[in-house]
Short mmCIF file of C-alpha atoms and ligand atoms in Angstrom, two decimals:
data_model
loop_
_atom_site.label_atom_id
_atom_site.label_comp_id
_atom_site.label_asym_id
_atom_site.label_seq_id
_atom_site.Cartn_x
_atom_site.Cartn_y
_atom_site.Cartn_z
CA MET A 1 0.00 0.00 0.00
CA LYS A 2 1.63 3.22 -1.20
CA ILE A 3 -0.21 6.36 -0.35
CA VAL A 4 0.38 10.09 -0.60
CA PHE A 5 -1.31 12.54 1.77
CA LEU A 6 -2.12 15.93 0.26
CA GLY A 7 -3.57 18.97 1.95
CA PRO A 8 -2.67 22.29 3.51
CA PRO A 9 -0.44 22.58 6.57
CA GLY A 10 -2.64 21.99 9.60
CA ALA A 11 -5.05 19.61 7.84
CA GLY A 12 -3.86 16.90 10.23
CA LYS A 13 -1.77 14.83 7.81
CA GLY A 14 0.90 14.04 10.38
CA THR A 15 -1.47 13.23 13.23
CA GLN A 16 -3.63 10.90 11.13
CA ALA A 17 -0.64 9.30 9.38
CA VAL A 18 1.03 8.28 12.65
CA ASP A 19 -2.08 6.37 13.79
CA LEU A 20 -2.86 4.82 10.39
CA ALA A 21 0.72 3.65 9.90
CA LEU A 22 0.50 1.88 13.25
CA GLU A 23 -2.88 0.28 12.53
CA PHE A 24 -1.92 -0.93 9.05
CA GLY A 25 1.71 -1.84 9.70
CA ILE A 26 3.17 0.50 7.12
CA ALA A 27 5.77 3.26 7.37
CA HIS A 28 4.97 6.91 8.05
CA ILE A 29 7.37 8.98 5.97
CA SER A 30 7.33 12.69 6.72
CA THR A 31 9.86 14.90 4.95
CA GLY A 32 9.15 17.64 7.51
CA ASP A 33 10.04 15.29 10.41
CA MET A 34 13.16 14.10 8.60
CA LEU A 35 14.30 17.66 7.94
CA ARG A 36 13.65 18.68 11.55
CA ALA A 37 15.72 15.68 12.70
CA GLU A 38 18.59 16.88 10.48
CA ILE A 39 18.33 20.35 12.00
CA LYS A 40 18.33 18.93 15.52
CA ALA A 41 21.39 16.78 14.73
CA GLY A 42 23.19 19.81 13.29
CA THR A 43 24.09 18.15 9.97
CA GLU A 44 25.05 20.07 6.81
CA LEU A 45 21.67 19.22 5.33
CA GLY A 46 19.99 20.53 8.49
CA LYS A 47 21.91 23.80 8.29
CA LEU A 48 20.89 24.23 4.67
CA ALA A 49 17.24 23.43 5.39
CA GLN A 50 16.76 25.52 8.52
CA SER A 51 16.51 28.97 6.95
CA TYR A 52 13.94 27.80 4.42
CA ILE A 53 11.84 25.99 6.98
CA ASP A 54 11.83 28.65 9.69
CA ALA A 55 10.65 31.24 7.17
CA GLY A 56 7.87 28.95 5.95
CA ASN A 57 9.40 28.34 2.51
CA LEU A 58 10.01 25.03 0.76
CA VAL A 59 13.47 23.49 0.63
CA PRO A 60 14.68 23.00 -2.97
CA ASP A 61 13.04 20.12 -4.85
CA GLU A 62 16.34 18.22 -5.23
CA VAL A 63 16.82 18.22 -1.46
CA ALA A 64 13.37 16.81 -0.79
CA VAL A 65 13.65 14.24 -3.59
CA ASP A 66 17.07 13.06 -2.38
CA ILE A 67 15.77 12.45 1.13
CA ILE A 68 12.82 10.45 -0.20
CA ARG A 69 14.97 8.44 -2.60
CA HIS A 70 17.08 7.15 0.32
CA ARG A 71 14.13 6.67 2.63
CA LEU A 72 12.12 4.52 0.20
CA LYS A 73 15.01 2.06 -0.03
CA LYS A 74 14.92 1.27 3.68
CA ASP A 75 13.57 -2.08 4.84
CA ASP A 76 10.50 -0.79 6.63
CA ALA A 77 9.25 0.78 3.39
CA LYS A 78 8.79 -2.67 1.83
CA ASN A 79 5.33 -3.20 3.38
CA GLY A 80 4.11 0.13 2.09
CA TYR A 81 3.99 3.68 3.35
CA ILE A 82 2.21 6.97 3.75
CA LEU A 83 4.09 9.91 2.32
CA ASP A 84 3.27 12.95 4.45
CA GLY A 85 4.49 16.30 3.11
CA PHE A 86 5.92 14.86 -0.08
CA PRO A 87 5.44 15.61 -2.93
CA ARG A 88 4.84 19.31 -2.41
CA THR A 89 5.36 20.58 -5.96
CA VAL A 90 4.50 19.23 -9.41
CA PRO A 91 8.19 18.58 -10.23
CA GLN A 92 8.45 16.51 -7.01
CA ALA A 93 5.38 14.49 -8.03
CA GLU A 94 6.91 13.86 -11.46
CA MET A 95 10.19 12.75 -9.92
CA LEU A 96 8.36 10.47 -7.51
CA GLU A 97 6.46 8.86 -10.38
CA GLU A 98 9.77 8.21 -12.19
CA MET A 99 11.45 6.88 -9.06
CA LEU A 100 8.63 4.43 -8.38
CA LYS A 101 8.59 3.32 -12.00
CA ASP A 102 12.32 2.56 -11.74
CA MET A 103 11.55 0.48 -8.66
CA GLY A 104 8.88 -1.39 -10.61
CA THR A 105 5.95 0.02 -8.68
CA ALA A 106 3.46 2.90 -8.47
CA LEU A 107 1.28 4.79 -6.01
CA ASP A 108 -2.07 3.31 -5.00
CA ARG A 109 -3.79 6.55 -4.01
CA ALA A 110 -3.37 10.24 -3.25
CA ILE A 111 -5.64 11.27 -0.41
CA TYR A 112 -6.53 14.94 -0.11
CA LEU A 113 -7.32 16.05 3.44
CA GLU A 114 -9.51 19.07 2.92
CA ALA A 115 -9.84 21.81 5.54
CA SER A 116 -10.84 25.48 5.49
CA GLU A 117 -8.25 28.19 6.02
CA GLU A 118 -9.97 29.32 9.22
CA VAL A 119 -9.64 25.88 10.79
CA ILE A 120 -6.04 25.35 9.79
CA ILE A 121 -4.87 28.72 11.10
CA GLU A 122 -6.50 27.96 14.44
CA ARG A 123 -4.86 24.51 14.54
CA LEU A 124 -1.38 25.67 13.56
CA SER A 125 -1.22 28.61 15.94
CA GLY A 126 -2.17 26.44 18.94
CA ARG A 127 0.04 23.49 18.01
CA ARG A 128 2.69 22.38 20.49
CA ILE A 129 5.12 19.49 20.03
CA CYS A 130 7.13 17.38 22.44
CA ARG A 131 10.86 17.95 21.87
CA GLU A 132 11.65 14.39 22.93
CA CYS A 133 9.01 12.11 21.38
CA GLY A 134 7.27 14.32 18.79
CA LYS A 135 3.77 13.89 20.24
CA ILE A 136 1.51 16.70 19.00
CA TYR A 137 -0.70 18.77 21.34
CA HIS A 138 -2.96 21.79 20.94
CA THR A 139 -3.23 24.54 23.56
CA THR A 140 -7.05 24.45 23.59
CA ASN A 141 -8.21 21.36 21.62
CA MET A 142 -5.77 18.84 23.02
CA PRO A 143 -3.64 20.28 25.83
CA SER A 144 -1.13 18.22 27.76
CA ARG A 145 -2.11 17.57 31.39
CA SER A 146 0.40 20.04 32.75
CA PRO A 147 1.21 22.97 30.49
CA GLY A 148 4.53 22.66 28.65
CA ILE A 149 5.14 19.04 29.66
CA CYS A 150 4.51 15.96 27.54
CA ASP A 151 2.01 13.42 28.98
CA LEU A 152 3.85 10.51 27.41
CA CYS A 153 7.49 11.14 28.21
CA GLY A 154 7.76 14.21 30.46
CA GLY A 155 9.65 16.08 27.73
CA GLU A 156 9.27 19.80 27.14
CA THR A 157 6.65 20.87 24.57
CA TYR A 158 7.43 23.77 22.23
CA GLN A 159 6.02 25.78 19.38
CA ARG A 160 7.64 25.22 15.98
CA PRO A 161 9.23 28.45 14.69
CA ASP A 162 7.20 28.03 11.52
CA ASP A 163 3.96 27.95 13.56
CA GLN A 164 4.44 31.67 14.40
CA PRO A 165 1.86 33.92 12.64
CA ASP A 166 4.20 35.34 9.94
CA ALA A 167 5.50 31.93 8.95
CA ILE A 168 1.97 30.45 8.94
CA ARG A 169 0.86 33.13 6.47
CA GLN A 170 3.89 32.39 4.32
CA ARG A 171 3.28 28.60 4.39
CA LEU A 172 -0.34 29.04 3.34
CA GLN A 173 0.73 31.26 0.47
CA VAL A 174 3.39 28.76 -0.62
CA TYR A 175 0.77 26.00 -0.38
CA GLN A 176 -1.57 27.90 -2.72
CA GLU A 177 1.20 28.75 -5.16
CA LYS A 178 3.10 25.47 -5.34
CA THR A 179 1.27 22.58 -3.72
CA ALA A 180 -2.46 23.04 -4.40
CA ASP A 181 -1.95 22.17 -8.09
CA LEU A 182 -1.12 18.61 -7.08
CA ILE A 183 -4.79 17.95 -6.31
CA GLN A 184 -5.68 18.33 -9.99
CA TRP A 185 -2.46 16.58 -11.03
CA TYR A 186 -3.47 13.42 -9.15
CA ALA A 187 -7.13 13.74 -10.20
CA ASP A 188 -5.95 13.72 -13.84
CA ARG A 189 -4.26 10.38 -13.14
CA ASP A 190 -7.38 8.94 -11.46
CA LEU A 191 -5.57 8.59 -8.16
CA LEU A 192 -7.36 11.21 -6.05
CA THR A 193 -9.69 10.65 -3.10
CA THR A 194 -10.87 13.60 -1.00
CA VAL A 195 -11.58 13.25 2.72
CA ALA A 196 -13.02 15.99 4.96
CA ALA A 197 -10.43 17.05 7.54
CA ASP A 198 -12.11 19.97 9.29
CA ILE A 199 -14.51 17.71 11.15
CA ALA A 200 -13.71 15.85 14.39
CA ARG A 201 -10.37 14.09 14.22
CA GLU A 202 -11.95 10.67 15.00
CA ASP A 203 -14.45 11.06 12.17
CA THR A 204 -11.69 11.79 9.66
CA TYR A 205 -9.76 8.84 11.04
CA LYS A 206 -12.72 6.52 10.56
CA GLU A 207 -13.09 7.52 6.91
CA LEU A 208 -9.39 7.12 6.28
CA SER A 209 -9.24 3.78 8.00
CA GLU A 210 -12.14 2.44 5.88
CA LEU A 211 -10.40 3.65 2.76
CA PHE A 212 -7.15 1.96 3.79
CA GLU A 213 -9.08 -1.28 4.40
CA GLN A 214 -10.25 -1.21 0.77
CA LEU A 215 -6.76 -0.53 -0.53
CA LYS A 216 -5.14 -3.31 1.45
P1 LIG B 301 3.33 21.19 7.64
O1 LIG B 301 2.67 20.12 6.85
O2 LIG B 301 2.80 21.36 9.01
O3 LIG B 301 3.49 22.49 6.90
P2 LIG B 301 5.87 19.72 7.51
O4 LIG B 301 6.37 19.23 8.79
O5 LIG B 301 5.33 18.78 6.51
O6 LIG B 301 4.84 20.85 7.87
O7 LIG B 301 7.03 20.55 6.77
C1 LIG B 301 7.70 21.62 7.42
C2 LIG B 301 8.59 22.34 6.43
O8 LIG B 301 9.58 21.44 5.89
C3 LIG B 301 7.91 22.92 5.20
O9 LIG B 301 7.32 24.18 5.43
C4 LIG B 301 9.10 23.00 4.22
O10 LIG B 301 9.92 24.09 4.51
C5 LIG B 301 9.88 21.76 4.53
N1 LIG B 301 9.47 20.61 3.68
C6 LIG B 301 8.88 19.46 4.09
N2 LIG B 301 8.62 18.64 3.06
C7 LIG B 301 9.05 19.30 1.95
C8 LIG B 301 9.05 18.99 0.56
N3 LIG B 301 8.54 17.83 0.09
N4 LIG B 301 9.57 19.90 -0.30
C9 LIG B 301 10.07 21.06 0.13
N5 LIG B 301 10.09 21.43 1.43
C10 LIG B 301 9.59 20.56 2.34
ZN1 LIG B 302 7.03 13.35 24.71
#
């Protein structure tokens, strides 16, 4: 099962993908998480990526494609995967298609998680993340039991620099300019399914999980 998640930042791609990957025994592959791990580890790639990410811009296509190329070759990708945050531009989608063809395979589905701008701004500005385990919280919708401390591991929760208002505006603009076209791109290839993502999280999950059942 090879699936791409599309949708604006804040649609809940990461949150849903973590749970689905666990339920269906496939890998959750997030280019954003991988880039943040590089930044945290202080690698050359991380240094290059940081200025783009903090400002809410995309890293260059070649950087994103390179990361994915290596990641798809790992063992845990053999059972299938959810790509979360990749592709983000039409050239990335084209390169992914080529890459999979070379590997003798293809995507099963592109799932578009649809949410209004109002909802996503509210979600992004309240988002908090555990520095240690990556668990995602929200200051009003899903707060940790004690403020600033992760329920699961006791780690410190923080706000991503790109979840500050200026960077959120920039990310939404970049999404409209570069990423939104992918919805039509996948529809043209008969691969698109749209799922409502501005309803309750459990309701979106239920729809996604039924869809994954059919694709299995
Ligand atoms: P969100 O979906 O919440 O916007 P992600 O964690 O997916 O955030 O990505 C964070 C940032 O990482 C993006 O704003 C961008 O700078 C960079 N990034 C992630 N994936 C890609 C990609 N496929 N191409 C270019 N930049 C990417
Ligand atoms: Zn934690």
